[in-house]
GROMACS .gro file of C-alpha atoms in nm:
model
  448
    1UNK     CA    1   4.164  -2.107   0.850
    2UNK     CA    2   4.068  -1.908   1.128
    3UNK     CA    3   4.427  -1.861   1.237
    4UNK     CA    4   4.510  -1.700   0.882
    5UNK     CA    5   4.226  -1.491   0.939
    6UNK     CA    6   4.362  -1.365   1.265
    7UNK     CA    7   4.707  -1.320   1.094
    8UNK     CA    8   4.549  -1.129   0.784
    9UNK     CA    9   4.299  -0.856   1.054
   10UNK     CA   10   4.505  -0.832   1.323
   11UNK     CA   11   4.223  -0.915   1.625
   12UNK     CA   12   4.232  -0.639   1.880
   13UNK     CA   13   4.444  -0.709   2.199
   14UNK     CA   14   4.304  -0.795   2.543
   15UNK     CA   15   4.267  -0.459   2.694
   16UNK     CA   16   4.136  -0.330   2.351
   17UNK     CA   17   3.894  -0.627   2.388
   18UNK     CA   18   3.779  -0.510   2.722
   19UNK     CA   19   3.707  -0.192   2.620
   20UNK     CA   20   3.523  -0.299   2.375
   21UNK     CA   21   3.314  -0.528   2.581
   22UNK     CA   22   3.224  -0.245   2.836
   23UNK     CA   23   3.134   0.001   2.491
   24UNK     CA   24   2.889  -0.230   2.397
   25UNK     CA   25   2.760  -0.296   2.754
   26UNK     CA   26   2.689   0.049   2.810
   27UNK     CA   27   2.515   0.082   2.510
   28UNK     CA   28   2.313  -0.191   2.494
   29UNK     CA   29   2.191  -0.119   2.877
   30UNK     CA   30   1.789  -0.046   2.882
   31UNK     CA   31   1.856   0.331   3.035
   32UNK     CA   32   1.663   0.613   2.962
   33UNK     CA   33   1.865   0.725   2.690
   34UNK     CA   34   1.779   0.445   2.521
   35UNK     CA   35   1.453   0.405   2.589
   36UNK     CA   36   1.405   0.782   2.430
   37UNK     CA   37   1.594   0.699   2.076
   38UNK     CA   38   1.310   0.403   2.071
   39UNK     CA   39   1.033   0.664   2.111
   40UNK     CA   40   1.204   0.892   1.897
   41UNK     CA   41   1.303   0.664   1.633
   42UNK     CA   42   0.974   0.483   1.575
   43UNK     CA   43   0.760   0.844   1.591
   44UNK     CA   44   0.992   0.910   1.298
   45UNK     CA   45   0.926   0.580   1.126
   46UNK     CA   46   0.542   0.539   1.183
   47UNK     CA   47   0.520   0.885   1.027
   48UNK     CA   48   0.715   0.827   0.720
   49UNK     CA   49   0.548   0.497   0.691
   50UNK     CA   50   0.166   0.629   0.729
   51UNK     CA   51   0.340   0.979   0.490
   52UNK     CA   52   0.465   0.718   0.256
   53UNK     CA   53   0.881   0.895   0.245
   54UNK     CA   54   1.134   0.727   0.217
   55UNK     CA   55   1.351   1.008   0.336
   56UNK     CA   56   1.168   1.034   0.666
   57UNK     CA   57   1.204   0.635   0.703
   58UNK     CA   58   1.582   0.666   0.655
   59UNK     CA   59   1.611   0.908   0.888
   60UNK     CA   60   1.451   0.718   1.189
   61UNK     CA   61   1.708   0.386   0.987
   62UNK     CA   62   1.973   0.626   1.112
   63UNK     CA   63   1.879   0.649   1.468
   64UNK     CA   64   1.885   0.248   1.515
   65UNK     CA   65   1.864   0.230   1.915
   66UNK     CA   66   1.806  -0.163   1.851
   67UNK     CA   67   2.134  -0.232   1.698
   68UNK     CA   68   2.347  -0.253   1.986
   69UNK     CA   69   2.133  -0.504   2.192
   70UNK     CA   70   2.110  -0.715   1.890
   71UNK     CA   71   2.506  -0.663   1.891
   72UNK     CA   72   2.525  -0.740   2.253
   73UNK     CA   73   2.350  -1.063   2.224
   74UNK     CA   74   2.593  -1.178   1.968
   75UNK     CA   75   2.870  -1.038   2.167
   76UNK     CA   76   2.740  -1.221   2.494
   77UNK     CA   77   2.669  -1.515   2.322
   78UNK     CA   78   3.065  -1.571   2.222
   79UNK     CA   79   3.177  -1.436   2.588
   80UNK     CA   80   2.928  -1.610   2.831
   81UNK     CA   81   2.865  -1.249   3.033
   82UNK     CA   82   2.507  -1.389   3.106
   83UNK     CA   83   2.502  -1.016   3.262
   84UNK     CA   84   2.532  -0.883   2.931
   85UNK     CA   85   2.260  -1.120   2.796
   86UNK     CA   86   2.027  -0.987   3.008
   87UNK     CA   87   2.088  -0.669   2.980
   88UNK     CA   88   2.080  -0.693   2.599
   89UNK     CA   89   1.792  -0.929   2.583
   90UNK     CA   90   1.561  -0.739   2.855
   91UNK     CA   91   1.659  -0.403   2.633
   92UNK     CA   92   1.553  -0.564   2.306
   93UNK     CA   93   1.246  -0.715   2.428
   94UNK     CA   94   1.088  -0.403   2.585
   95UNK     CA   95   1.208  -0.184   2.370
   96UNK     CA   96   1.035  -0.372   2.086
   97UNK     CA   97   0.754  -0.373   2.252
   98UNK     CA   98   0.721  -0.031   2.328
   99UNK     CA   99   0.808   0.061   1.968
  100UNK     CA  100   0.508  -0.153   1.807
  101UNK     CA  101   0.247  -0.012   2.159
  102UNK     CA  102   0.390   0.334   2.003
  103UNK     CA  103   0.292   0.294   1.634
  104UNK     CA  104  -0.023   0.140   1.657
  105UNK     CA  105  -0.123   0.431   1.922
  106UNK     CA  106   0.027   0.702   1.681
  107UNK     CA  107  -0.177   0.509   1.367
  108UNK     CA  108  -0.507   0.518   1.587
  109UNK     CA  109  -0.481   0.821   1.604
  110UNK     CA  110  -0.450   0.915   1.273
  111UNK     CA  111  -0.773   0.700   1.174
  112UNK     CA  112  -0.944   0.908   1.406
  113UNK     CA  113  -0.832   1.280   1.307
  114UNK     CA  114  -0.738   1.197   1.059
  115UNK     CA  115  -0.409   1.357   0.983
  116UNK     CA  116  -0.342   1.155   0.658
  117UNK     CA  117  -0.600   0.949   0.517
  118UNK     CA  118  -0.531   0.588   0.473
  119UNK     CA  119  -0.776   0.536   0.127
  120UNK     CA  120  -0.542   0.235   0.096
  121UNK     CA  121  -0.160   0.085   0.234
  122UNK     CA  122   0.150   0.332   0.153
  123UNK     CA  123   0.396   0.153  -0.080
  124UNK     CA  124   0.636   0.196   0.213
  125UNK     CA  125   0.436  -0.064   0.480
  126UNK     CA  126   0.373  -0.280   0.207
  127UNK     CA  127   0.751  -0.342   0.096
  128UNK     CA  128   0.782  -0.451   0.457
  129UNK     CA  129   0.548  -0.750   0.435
  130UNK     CA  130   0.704  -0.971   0.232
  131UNK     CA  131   1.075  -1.111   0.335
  132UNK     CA  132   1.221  -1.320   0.163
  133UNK     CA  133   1.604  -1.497   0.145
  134UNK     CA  134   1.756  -1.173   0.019
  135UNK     CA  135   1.676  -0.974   0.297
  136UNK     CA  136   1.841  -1.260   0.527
  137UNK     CA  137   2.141  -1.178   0.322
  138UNK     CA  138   2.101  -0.832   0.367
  139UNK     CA  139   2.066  -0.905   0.740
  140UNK     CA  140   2.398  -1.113   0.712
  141UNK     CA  141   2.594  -0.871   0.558
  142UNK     CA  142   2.500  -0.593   0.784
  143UNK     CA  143   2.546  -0.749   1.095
  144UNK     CA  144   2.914  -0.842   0.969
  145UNK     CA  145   2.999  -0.499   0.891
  146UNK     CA  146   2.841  -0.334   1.198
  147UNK     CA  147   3.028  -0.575   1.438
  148UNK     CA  148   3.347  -0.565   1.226
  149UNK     CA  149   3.340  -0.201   1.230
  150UNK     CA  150   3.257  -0.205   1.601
  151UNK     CA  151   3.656  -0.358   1.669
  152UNK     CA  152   3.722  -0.103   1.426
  153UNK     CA  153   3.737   0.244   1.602
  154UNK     CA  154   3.854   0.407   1.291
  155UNK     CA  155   3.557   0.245   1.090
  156UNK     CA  156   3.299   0.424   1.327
  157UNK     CA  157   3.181   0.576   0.968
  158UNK     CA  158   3.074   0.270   0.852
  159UNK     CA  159   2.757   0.232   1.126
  160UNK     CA  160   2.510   0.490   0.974
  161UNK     CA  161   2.543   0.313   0.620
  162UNK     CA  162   2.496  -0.029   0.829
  163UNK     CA  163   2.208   0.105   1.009
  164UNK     CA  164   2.016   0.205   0.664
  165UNK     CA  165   2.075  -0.126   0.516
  166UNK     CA  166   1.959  -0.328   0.817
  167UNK     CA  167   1.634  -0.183   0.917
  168UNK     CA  168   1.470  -0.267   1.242
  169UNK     CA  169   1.282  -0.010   1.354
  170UNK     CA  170   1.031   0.024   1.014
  171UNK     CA  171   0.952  -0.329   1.023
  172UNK     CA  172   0.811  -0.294   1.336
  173UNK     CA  173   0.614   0.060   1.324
  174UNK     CA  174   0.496  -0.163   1.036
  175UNK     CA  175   0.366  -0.453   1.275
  176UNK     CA  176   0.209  -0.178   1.498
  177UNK     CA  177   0.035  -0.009   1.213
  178UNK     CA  178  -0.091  -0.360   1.102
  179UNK     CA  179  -0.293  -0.418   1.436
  180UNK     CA  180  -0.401  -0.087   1.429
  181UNK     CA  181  -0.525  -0.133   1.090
  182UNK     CA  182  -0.630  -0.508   1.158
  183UNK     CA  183  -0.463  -0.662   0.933
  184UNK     CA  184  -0.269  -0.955   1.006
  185UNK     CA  185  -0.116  -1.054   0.695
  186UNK     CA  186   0.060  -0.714   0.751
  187UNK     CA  187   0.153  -0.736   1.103
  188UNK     CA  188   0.263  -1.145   1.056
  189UNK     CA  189   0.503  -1.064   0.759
  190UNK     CA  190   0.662  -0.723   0.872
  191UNK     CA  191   0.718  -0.933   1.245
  192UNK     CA  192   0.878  -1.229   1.005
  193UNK     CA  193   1.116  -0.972   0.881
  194UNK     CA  194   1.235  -0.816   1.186
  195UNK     CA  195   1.258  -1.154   1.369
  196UNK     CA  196   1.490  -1.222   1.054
  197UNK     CA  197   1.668  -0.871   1.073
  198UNK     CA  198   1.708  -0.983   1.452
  199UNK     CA  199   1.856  -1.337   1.489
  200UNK     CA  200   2.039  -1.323   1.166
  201UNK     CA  201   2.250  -1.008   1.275
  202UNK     CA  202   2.280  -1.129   1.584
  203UNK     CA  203   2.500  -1.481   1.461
  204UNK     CA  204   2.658  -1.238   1.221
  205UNK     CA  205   2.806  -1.031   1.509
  206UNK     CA  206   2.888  -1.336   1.693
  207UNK     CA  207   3.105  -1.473   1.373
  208UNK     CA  208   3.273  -1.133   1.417
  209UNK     CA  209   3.351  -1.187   1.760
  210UNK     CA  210   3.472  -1.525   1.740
  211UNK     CA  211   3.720  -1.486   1.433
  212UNK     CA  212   3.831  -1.183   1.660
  213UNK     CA  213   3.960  -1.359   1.939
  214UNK     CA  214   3.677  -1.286   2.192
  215UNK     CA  215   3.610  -1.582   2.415
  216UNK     CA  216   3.493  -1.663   2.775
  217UNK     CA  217   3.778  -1.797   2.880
  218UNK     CA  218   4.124  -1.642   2.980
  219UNK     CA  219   4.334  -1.906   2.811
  220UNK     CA  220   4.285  -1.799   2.435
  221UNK     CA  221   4.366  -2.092   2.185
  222UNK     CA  222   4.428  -2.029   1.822
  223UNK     CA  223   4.279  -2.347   1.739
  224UNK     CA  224   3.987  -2.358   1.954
  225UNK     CA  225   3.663  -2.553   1.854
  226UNK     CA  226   3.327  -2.349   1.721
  227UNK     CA  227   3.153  -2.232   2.069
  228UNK     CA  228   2.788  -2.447   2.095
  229UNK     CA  229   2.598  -2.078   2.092
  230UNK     CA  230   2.729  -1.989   1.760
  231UNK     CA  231   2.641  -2.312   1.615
  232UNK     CA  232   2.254  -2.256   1.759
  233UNK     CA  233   2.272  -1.910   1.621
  234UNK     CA  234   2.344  -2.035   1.296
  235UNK     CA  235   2.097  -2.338   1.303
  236UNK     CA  236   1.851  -2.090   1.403
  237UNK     CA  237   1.924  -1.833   1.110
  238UNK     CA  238   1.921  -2.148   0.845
  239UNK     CA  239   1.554  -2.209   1.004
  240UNK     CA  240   1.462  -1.874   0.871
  241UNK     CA  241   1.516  -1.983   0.546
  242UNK     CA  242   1.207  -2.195   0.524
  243UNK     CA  243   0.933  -1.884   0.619
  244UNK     CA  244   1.088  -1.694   0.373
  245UNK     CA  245   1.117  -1.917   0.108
  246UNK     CA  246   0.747  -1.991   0.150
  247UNK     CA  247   0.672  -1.599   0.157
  248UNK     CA  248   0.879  -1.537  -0.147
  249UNK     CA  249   0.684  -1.826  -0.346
  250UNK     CA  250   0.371  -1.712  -0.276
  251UNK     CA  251   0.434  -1.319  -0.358
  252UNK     CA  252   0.564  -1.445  -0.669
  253UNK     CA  253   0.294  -1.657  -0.762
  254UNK     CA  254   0.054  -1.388  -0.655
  255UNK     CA  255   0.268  -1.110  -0.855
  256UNK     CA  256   0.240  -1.332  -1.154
  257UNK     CA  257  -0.184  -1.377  -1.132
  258UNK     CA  258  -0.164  -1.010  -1.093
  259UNK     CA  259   0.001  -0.973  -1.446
  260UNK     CA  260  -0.183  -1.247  -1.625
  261UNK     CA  261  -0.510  -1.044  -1.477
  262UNK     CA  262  -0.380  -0.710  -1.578
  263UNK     CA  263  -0.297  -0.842  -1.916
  264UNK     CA  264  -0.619  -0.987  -1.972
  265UNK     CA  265  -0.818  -0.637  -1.845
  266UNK     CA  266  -0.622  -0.425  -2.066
  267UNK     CA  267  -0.659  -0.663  -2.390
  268UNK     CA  268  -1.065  -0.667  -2.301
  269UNK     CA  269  -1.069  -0.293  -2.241
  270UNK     CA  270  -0.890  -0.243  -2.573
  271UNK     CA  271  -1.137  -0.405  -2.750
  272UNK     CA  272  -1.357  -0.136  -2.605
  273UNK     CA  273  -1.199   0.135  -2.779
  274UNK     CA  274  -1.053   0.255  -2.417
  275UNK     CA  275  -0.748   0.262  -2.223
  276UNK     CA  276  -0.682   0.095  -1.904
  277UNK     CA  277  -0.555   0.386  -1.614
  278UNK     CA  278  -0.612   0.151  -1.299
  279UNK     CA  279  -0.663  -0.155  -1.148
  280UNK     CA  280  -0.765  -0.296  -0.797
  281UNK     CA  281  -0.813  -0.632  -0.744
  282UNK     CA  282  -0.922  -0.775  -0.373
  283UNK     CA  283  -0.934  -1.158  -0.337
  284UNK     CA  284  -1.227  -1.283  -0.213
  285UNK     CA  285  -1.373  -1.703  -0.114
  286UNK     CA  286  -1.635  -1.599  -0.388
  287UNK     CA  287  -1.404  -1.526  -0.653
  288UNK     CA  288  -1.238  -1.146  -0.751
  289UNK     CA  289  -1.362  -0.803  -0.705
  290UNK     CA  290  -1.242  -0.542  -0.975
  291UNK     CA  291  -1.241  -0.192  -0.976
  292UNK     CA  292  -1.096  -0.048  -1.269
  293UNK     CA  293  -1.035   0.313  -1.401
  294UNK     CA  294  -1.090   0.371  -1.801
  295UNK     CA  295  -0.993   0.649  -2.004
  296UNK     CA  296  -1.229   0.682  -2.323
  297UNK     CA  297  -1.381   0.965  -2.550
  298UNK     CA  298  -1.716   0.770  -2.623
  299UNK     CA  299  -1.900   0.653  -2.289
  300UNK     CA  300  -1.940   0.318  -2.241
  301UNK     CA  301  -2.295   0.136  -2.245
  302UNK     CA  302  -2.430  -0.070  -1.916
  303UNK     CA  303  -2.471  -0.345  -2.175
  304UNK     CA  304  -2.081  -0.281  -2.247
  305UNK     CA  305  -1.944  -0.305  -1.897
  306UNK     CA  306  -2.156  -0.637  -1.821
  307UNK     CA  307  -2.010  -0.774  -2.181
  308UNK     CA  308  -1.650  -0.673  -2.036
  309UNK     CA  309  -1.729  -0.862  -1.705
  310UNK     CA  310  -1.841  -1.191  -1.885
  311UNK     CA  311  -1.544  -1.196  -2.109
  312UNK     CA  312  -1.299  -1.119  -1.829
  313UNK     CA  313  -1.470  -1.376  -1.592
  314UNK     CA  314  -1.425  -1.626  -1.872
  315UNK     CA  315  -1.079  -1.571  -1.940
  316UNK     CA  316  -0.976  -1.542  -1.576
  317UNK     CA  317  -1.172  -1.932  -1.557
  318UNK     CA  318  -1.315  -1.772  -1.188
  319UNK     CA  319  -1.589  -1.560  -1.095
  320UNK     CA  320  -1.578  -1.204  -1.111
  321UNK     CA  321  -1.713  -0.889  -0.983
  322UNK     CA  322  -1.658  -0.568  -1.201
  323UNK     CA  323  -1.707  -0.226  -1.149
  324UNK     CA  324  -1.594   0.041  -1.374
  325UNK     CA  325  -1.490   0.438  -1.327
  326UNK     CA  326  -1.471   0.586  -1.649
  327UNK     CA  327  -1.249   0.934  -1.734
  328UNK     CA  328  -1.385   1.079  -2.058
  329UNK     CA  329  -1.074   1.241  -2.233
  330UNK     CA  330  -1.042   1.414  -2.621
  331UNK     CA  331  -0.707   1.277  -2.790
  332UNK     CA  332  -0.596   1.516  -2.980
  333UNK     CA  333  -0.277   1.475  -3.252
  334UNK     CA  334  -0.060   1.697  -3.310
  335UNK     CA  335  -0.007   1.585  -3.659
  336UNK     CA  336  -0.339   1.549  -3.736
  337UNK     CA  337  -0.578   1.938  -3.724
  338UNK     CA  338  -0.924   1.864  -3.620
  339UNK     CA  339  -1.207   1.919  -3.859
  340UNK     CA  340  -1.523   2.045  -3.769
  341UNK     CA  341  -1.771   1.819  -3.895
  342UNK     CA  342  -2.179   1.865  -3.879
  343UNK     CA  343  -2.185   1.566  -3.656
  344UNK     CA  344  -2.051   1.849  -3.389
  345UNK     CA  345  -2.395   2.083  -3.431
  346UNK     CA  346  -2.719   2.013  -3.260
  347UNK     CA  347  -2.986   1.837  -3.498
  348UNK     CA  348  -3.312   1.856  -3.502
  349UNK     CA  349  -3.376   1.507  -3.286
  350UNK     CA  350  -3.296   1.763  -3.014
  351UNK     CA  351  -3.554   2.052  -3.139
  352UNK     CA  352  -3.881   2.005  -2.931
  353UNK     CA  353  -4.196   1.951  -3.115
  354UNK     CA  354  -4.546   1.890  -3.024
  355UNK     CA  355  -4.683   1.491  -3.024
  356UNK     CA  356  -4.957   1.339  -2.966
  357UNK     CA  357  -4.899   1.296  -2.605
  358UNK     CA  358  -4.854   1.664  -2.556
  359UNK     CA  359  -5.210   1.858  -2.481
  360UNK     CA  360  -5.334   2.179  -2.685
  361UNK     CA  361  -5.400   2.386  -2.364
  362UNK     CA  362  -5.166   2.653  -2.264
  363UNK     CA  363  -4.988   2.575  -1.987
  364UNK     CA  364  -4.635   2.752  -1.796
  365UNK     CA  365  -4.386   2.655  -1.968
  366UNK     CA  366  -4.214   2.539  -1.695
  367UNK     CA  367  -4.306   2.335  -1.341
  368UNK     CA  368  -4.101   2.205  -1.060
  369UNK     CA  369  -4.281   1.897  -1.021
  370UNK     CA  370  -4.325   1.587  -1.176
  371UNK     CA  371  -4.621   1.378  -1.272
  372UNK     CA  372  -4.625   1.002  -1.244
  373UNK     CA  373  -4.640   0.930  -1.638
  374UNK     CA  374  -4.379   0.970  -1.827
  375UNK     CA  375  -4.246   1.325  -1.993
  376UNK     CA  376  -3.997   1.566  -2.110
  377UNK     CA  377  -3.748   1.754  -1.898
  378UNK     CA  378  -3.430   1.980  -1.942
  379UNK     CA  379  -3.100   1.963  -1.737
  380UNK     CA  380  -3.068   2.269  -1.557
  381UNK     CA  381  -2.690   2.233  -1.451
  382UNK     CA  382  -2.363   2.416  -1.479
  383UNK     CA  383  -2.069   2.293  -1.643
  384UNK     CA  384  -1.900   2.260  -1.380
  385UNK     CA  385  -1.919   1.962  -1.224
  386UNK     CA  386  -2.112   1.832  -1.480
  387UNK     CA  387  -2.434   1.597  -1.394
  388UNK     CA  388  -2.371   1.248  -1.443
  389UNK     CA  389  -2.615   0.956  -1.591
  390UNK     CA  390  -2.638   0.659  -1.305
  391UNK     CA  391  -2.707   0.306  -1.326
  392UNK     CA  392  -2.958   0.325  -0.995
  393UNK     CA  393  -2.924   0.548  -0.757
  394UNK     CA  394  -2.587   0.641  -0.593
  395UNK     CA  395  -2.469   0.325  -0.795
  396UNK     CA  396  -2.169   0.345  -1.122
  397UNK     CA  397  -2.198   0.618  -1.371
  398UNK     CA  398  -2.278   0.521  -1.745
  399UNK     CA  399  -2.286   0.857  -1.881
  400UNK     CA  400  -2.241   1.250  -1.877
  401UNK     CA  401  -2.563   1.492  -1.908
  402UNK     CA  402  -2.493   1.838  -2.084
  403UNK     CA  403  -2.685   2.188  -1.977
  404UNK     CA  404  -2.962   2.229  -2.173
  405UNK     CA  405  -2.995   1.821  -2.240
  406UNK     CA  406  -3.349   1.692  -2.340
  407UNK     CA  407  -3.390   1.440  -2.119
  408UNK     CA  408  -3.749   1.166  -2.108
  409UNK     CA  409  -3.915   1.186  -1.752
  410UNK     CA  410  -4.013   0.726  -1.743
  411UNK     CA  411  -4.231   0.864  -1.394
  412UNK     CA  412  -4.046   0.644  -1.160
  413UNK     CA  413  -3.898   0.827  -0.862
  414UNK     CA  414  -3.659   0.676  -0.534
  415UNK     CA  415  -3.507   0.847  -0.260
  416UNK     CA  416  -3.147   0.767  -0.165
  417UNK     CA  417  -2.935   0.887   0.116
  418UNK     CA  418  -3.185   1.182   0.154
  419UNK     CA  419  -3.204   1.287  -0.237
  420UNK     CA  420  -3.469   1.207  -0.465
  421UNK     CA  421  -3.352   1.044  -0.779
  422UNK     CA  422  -3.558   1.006  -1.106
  423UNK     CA  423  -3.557   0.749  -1.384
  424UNK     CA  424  -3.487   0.890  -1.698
  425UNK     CA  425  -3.356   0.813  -2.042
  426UNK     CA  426  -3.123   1.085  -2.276
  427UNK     CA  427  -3.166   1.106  -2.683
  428UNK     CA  428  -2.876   0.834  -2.719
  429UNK     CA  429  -3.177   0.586  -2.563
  430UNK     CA  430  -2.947   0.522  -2.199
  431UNK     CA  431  -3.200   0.516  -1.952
  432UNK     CA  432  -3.059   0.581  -1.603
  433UNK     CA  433  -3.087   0.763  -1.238
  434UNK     CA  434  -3.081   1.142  -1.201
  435UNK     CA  435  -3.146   1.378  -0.897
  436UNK     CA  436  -3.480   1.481  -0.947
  437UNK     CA  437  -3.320   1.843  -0.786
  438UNK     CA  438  -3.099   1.895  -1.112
  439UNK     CA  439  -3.422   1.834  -1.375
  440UNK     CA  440  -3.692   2.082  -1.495
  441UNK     CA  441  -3.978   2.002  -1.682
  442UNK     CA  442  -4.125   2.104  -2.003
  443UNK     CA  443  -4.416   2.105  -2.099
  444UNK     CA  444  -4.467   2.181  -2.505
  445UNK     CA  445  -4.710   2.452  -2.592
  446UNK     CA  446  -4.858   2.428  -2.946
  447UNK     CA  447  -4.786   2.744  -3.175
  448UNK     CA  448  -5.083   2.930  -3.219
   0.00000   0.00000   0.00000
């Protein structure tokens, strides 16, 4: 079989063998010009990684200074130059390392400046933290074509594509931005898939060596037996198959919780008269936190949300911890003209009248201080941004407050975070948290 194979490629000749040996020696050498494509290649990676681009990640993918010591390895590996294994090796090893010191320094940075904020992980870092089998095959088929093409002087063409499709150097910005970060699921499984990237391209080049007639001895036999290093190579790349296996299961069982939970959310918050925008779900040893986004044109109640948490807790079968942002939004229909309806005027509920709290002395109309018992009070805002109801103070909204709004002083007051909140309830009956800055108070004169 491997004889045909010779027959059907043609294997270069010894001096074209040579030459190609001493290519790949010089360029898998740790010299300064490699050491400065590392430093320039991962600056360009950690940056479209943090950036979230793709095109800025393909472009450092192009650069690929750890290729040819990967190659080299293979190459040494079929040969027996143990100089060229330590050369390769030494070059791999350092320049690894000084790729991942690079992007966690370049990601501390950042935190600190910051020049992008990190609210959460770019889609691009977290695509690198879970390999799986197909990316060993993508590994496979990469190294085969780089150190095919490599024999190949007229298939020099073929390396840029080869470098894209085998990545090395985002997986390990990705490592580096995972310490910085410290997270360690992120740093363990974008390490996994560069290891994987590493070894597997590696045996692939030495395959491509072998059926090509390289060998570390002069005497050159057509039917020569499988060298012991390729075997190892290829014991060592099966190995792989059993981290990755396990990663794969457990994204996909996690992908499928997340559906079944995202389902379940949007069937609850449909129930609700609303529309589900977003979902974030963190794990937790007590159970799950939500946070979800809403998009409704009525408010929802306090008594609502808790109602929503229950029923999700119970058909989740695990404990749960809800919060919700709500987005108030008008649907309108093209199809369908609005019509003014006297539901849309003010009634007289909002009108102030005297009651038998109020007292028959004239007073100012107006006072920028509150007393302890309850009251009446007026928001004094502008439309723009326009005052929110609160839970508590600082805590989740449960409602919108219009200029001009009646609102019932209930004569508690906190201070949070500097600001002085008061309890108060609107004409719908929500009783909530205001700034006590944004109210001002009325007192009702009779009419004389």
């Amino acid at each position: 079989m491997i004889q045909r194979f010779r027959q059907f490629v043609h294997p270069p000749t010894a001096s074209e063998r040579e030459k190609i040996v001493a290519e790949i020696s010089d360029s898998a050498a740790p010299d300064f010009d490699f050491f400065l494509l590392v430093v320039l290649s991962c600056s360009i990676a950690t940056m479209g990684l943090i950036t979230n681009s793709p095109a800025v990640i393909i472009g450092a993918m192009l650069v690929a200074p750890l290729m040819s010591p990967i190659i080299g390895l293979g190459l040494a590996s079929i040969t027996g130059k143990g100089k060229l294994a330590e050369s390769a090796l030494e070059a791999l090893a350092m320049g690894a390392g000084l790729a991942i010191l690079l992007s966690m320094i370049m990601t501390m940075v950042n935190r600190a400046l910051p020049f992008v904020a990190m609210y959460e992980l770019p889609n691009e870092v977290l695509a690198r933290t879970h390999p799986s089998p197909i990316d060993l095959v993508i590994a496979l088929a990469g190294g085969l074509a780089a150190a095919y093409a490599m024999t190949r002087p007229n298939m020099s063409a073929a390396l840029p594509g080869v470098a894209i499709a085998t990545a090395l150097m985002p997986p390990l910005c990705t490592v580096g931005i995972g310490i910085a970060l410290g997270n360690r699921s992120v740093a363990g499984g974008a390490l996994l898939l560069f290891t994987t990237n590493a070894i597997t391209i590696a045996f692939a080049a030495a395959l491509i060596f072998f059926l090509q007639g390289f060998s570390s001895s002069r005497k050159r036999s057509e039917n020569r037996k499988i060298p012991p290093s390729l075997m190892i190579s290829a014991a060592l790349t099966i190995v792989l198959l059993v981290p990755l296996s396990y990663y794969s299961l457990r994204f996909f069982n996690e992908a499928n919780e997340n559906r079944q939970i995202n389902d379940i959310v949007s069937a609850e918050v449909g129930q609700l008269n609303a529309e589900l925008v977003e979902l974030n779900v963190q794990r937790t040893t007590d159970g799950l936190n939500m946070i979800i986004t809403v998009r409704t044109n009525t408010p929802l109640r306090y008594n609502q949300v808790t109602d929503l948490q229950k029923e999700v807790a119970t058909a989740l079968q695990q404990p749960v911890t809800l919060k919700v942002n709500q987005v108030l939004a008008e649907q309108f229909d093209p199809l369908v003209p609005p019509t003014f309806t006297p539901t849309t005027q003010f009634t007289p509920t909002l009108t102030l009248t005297p009651t038998a709290t109020l007292t028959s002395t004239p007073v100012p109309t107006a006072t920028l201080t509150f007393t302890p018992t309850p009251g009446l009070a007026e928001a004094i805002i502008g439309t723009m941004p326009p005052l929110k109801l609160y839970q508590s103070p600082g805590g989740p909204v449960i409602g919108n407050i219009t200029r001009g709004q009646s609102l019932y002083l209930l004569g508690e007051r906190e201070e949070y975070e500097g600001v002085v909140w008061v309890n108060v309830m609107d004409t719908e009956g929500r009783v909530g948290w205001v700034p006590e800055l944004y109210m001002y108070s009325i007192t009702a004169t009779p009419e004389e």
